[in-house]
CSV table of N, CA and C in Angstrom, one decimal:
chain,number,residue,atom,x,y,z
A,1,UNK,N,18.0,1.4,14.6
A,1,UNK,CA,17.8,1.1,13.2
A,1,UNK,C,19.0,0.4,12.7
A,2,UNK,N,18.8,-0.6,11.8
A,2,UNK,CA,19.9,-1.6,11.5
A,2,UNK,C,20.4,-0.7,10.2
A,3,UNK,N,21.7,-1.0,9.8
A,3,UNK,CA,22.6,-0.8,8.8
A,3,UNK,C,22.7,-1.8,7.8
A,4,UNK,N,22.1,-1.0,6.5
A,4,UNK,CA,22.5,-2.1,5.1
A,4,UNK,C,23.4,-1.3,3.9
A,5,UNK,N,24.6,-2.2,3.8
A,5,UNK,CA,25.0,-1.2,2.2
A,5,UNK,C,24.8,-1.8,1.7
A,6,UNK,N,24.5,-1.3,0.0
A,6,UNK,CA,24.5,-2.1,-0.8
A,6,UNK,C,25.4,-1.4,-2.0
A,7,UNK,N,25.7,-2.5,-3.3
A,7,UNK,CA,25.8,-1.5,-4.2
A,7,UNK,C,25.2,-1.7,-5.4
A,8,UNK,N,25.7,-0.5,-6.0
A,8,UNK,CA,24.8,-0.2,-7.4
A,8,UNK,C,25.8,0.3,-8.5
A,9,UNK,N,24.9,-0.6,-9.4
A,9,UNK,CA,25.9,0.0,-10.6
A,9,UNK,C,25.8,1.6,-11.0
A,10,UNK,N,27.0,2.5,-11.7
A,10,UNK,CA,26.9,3.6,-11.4
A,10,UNK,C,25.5,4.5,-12.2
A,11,UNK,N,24.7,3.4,-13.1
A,11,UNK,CA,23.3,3.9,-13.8
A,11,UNK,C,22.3,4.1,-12.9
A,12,UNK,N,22.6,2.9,-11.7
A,12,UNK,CA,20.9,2.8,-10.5
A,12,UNK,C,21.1,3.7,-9.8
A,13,UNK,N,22.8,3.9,-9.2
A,13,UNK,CA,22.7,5.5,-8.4
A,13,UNK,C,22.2,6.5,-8.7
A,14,UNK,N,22.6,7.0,-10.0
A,14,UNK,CA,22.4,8.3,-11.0
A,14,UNK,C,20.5,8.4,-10.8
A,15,UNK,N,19.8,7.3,-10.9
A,15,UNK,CA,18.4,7.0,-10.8
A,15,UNK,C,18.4,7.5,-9.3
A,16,UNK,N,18.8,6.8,-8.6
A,16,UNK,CA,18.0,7.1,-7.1
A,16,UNK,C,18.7,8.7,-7.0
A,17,UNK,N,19.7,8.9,-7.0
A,17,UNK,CA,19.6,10.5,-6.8
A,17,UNK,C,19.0,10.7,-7.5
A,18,UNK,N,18.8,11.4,-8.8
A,18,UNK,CA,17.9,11.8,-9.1
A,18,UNK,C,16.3,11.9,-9.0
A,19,UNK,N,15.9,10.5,-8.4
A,19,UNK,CA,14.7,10.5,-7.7
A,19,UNK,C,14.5,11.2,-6.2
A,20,UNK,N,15.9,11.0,-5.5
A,20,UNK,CA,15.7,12.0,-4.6
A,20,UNK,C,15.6,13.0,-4.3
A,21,UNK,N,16.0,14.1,-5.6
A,21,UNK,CA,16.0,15.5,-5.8
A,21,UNK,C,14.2,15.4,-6.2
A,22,UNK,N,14.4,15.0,-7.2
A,22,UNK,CA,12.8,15.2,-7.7
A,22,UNK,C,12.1,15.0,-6.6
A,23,UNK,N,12.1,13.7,-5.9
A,23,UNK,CA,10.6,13.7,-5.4
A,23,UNK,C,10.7,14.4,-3.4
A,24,UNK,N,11.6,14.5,-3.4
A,24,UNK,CA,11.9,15.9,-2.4
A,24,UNK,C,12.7,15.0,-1.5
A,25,UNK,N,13.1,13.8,-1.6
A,25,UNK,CA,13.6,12.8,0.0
A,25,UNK,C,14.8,13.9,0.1
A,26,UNK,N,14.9,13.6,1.5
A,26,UNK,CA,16.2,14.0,2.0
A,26,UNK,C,17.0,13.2,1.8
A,27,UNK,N,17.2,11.6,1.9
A,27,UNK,CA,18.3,10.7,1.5
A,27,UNK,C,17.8,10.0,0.8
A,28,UNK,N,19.0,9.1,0.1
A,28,UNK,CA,18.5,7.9,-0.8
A,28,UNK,C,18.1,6.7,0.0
A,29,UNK,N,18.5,6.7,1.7
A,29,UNK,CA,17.7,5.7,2.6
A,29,UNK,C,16.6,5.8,2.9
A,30,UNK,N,15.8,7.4,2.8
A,30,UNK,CA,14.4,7.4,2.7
A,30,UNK,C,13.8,6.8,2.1
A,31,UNK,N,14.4,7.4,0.1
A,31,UNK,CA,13.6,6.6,-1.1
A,31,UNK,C,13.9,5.5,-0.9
A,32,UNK,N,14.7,4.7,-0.9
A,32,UNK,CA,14.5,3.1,-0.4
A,32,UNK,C,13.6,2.3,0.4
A,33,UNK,N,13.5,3.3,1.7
A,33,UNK,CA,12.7,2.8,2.6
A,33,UNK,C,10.8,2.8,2.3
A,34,UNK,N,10.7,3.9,1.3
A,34,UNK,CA,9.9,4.3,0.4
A,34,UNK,C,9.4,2.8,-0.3
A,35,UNK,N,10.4,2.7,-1.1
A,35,UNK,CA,10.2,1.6,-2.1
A,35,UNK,C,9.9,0.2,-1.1
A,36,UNK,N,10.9,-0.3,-0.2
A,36,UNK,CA,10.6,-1.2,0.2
A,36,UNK,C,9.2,-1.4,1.3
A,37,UNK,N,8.6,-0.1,1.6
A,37,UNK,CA,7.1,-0.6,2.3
A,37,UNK,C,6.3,-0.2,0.9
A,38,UNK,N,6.3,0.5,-0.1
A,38,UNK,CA,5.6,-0.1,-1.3
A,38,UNK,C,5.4,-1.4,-1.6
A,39,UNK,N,6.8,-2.1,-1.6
A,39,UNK,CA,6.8,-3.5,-2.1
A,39,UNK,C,6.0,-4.4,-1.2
A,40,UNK,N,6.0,-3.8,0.2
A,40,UNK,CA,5.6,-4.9,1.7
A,40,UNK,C,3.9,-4.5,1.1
A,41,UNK,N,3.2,-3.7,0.7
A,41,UNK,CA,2.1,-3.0,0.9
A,41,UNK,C,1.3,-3.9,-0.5
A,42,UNK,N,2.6,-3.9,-2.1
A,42,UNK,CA,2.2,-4.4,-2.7
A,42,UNK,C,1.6,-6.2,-2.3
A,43,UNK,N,2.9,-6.7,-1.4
A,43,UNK,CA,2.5,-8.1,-1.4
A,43,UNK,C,1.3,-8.3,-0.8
A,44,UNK,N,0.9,-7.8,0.1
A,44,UNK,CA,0.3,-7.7,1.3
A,44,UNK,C,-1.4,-7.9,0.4
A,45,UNK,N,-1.2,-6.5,-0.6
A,45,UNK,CA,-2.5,-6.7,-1.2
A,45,UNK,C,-2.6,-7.8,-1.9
A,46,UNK,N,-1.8,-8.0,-3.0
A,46,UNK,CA,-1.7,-9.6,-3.8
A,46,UNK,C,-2.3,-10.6,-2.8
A,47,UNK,N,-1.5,-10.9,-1.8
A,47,UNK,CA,-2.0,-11.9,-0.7
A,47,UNK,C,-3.7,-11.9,-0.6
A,48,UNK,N,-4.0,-10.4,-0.1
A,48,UNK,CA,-5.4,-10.6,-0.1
A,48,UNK,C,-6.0,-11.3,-1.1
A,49,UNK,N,-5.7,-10.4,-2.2
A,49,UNK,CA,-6.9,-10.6,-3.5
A,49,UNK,C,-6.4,-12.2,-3.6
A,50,UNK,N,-5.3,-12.6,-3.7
A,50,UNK,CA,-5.4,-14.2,-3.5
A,50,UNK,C,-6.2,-15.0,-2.9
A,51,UNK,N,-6.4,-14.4,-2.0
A,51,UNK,CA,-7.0,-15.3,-0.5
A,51,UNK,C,-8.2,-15.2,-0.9
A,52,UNK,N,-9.0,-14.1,-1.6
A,52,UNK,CA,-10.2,-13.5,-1.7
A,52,UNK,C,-10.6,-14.8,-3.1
A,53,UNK,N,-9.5,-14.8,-3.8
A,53,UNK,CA,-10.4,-15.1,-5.2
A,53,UNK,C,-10.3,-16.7,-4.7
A,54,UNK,N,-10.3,-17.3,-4.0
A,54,UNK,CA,-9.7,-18.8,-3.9
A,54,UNK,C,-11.1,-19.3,-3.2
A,55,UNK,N,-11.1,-18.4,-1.9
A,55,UNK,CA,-12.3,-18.0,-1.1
A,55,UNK,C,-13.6,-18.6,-2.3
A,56,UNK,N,-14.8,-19.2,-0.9
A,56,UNK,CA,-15.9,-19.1,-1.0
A,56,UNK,C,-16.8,-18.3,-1.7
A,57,UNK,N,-17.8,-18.2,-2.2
A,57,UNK,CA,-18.6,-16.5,-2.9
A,57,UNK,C,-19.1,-16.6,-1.6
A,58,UNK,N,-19.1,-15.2,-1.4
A,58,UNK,CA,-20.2,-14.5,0.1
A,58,UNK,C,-21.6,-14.5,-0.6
A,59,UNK,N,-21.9,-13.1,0.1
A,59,UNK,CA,-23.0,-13.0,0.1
A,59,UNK,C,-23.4,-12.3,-1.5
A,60,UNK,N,-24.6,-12.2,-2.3
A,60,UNK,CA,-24.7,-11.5,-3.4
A,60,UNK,C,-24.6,-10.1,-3.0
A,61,UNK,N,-23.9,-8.8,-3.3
A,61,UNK,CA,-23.9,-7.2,-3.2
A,61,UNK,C,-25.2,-6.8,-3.9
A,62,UNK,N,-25.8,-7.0,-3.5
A,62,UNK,CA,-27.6,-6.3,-4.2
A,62,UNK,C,-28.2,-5.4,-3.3
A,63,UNK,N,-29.3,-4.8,-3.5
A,63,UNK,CA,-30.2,-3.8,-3.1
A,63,UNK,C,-29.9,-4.2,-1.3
A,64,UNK,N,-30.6,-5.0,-1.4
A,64,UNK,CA,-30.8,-5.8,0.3
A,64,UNK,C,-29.1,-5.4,1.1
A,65,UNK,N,-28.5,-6.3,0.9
A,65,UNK,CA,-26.7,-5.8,1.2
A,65,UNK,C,-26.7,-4.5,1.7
A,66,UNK,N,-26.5,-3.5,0.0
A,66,UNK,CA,-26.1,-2.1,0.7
A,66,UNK,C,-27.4,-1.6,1.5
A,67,UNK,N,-28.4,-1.7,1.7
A,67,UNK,CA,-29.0,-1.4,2.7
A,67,UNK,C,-29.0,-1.5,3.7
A,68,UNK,N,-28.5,-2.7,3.8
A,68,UNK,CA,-28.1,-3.3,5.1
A,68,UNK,C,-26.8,-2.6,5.7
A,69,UNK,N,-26.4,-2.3,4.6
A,69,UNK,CA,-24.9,-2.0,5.3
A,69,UNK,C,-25.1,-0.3,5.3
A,70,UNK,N,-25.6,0.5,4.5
A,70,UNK,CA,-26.0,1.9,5.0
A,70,UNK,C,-26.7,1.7,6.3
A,71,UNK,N,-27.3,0.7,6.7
A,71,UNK,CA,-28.5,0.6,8.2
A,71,UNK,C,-27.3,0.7,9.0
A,72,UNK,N,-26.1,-0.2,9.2
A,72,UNK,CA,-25.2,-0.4,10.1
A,72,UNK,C,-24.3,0.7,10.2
A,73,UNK,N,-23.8,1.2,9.2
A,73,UNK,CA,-23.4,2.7,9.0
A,73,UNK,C,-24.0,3.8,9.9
A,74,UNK,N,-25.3,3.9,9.8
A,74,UNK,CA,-26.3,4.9,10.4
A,74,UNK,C,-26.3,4.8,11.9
A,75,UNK,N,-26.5,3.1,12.2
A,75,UNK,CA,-26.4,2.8,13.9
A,75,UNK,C,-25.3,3.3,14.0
A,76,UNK,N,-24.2,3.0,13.7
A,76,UNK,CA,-22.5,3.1,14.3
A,76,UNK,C,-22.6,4.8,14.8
A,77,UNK,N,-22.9,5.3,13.6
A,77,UNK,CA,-23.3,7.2,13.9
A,77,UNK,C,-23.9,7.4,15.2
A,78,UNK,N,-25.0,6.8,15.4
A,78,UNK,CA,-25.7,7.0,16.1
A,78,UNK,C,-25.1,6.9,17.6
A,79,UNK,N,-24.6,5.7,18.5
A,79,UNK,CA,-23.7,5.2,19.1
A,79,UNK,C,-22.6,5.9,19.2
A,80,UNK,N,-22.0,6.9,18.3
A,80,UNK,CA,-20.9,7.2,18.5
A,80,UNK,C,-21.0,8.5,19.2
């Protein structure tokens, strides 16, 4: 695992300990590491819903669809 300092003014520390006590981390490299796969997790979704709304329209979600897709559901069960 690679090594990062950083610093912080003495208000952001007071924040992340504090966050560390409260939300149980053992260090403040946990809660960081926390925050930064939030942030990875946030983009990640943005990207989709980008890619999604730019996208083509699929298929209409009507009666037919989820039936279809409870039918596929049921095979998978079955198979498994």
């Amino acid at each position: 695992m690679s090594t990062m300092n950083i610093s912080l003014p003495e208000s952001l520390k007071g924040f992340v300990d504090e966050q560390v006590r409260q939300r149980g981390y053992s260090t403040s490299s946990e809660y960081l590491r926390e925050l930064i796969r939030k942030e990875q997790d946030r983009q990640q979704l943005r990207t989709l819903l980008l890619d999604g709304a730019a996208s083509a329209l699929g298929l209409e979600a009507d009666e037919n669809y989820f039936s279809g897709l409870r039918q596929r559901v049921e095979n998978h069960k079955a198979n498994d």
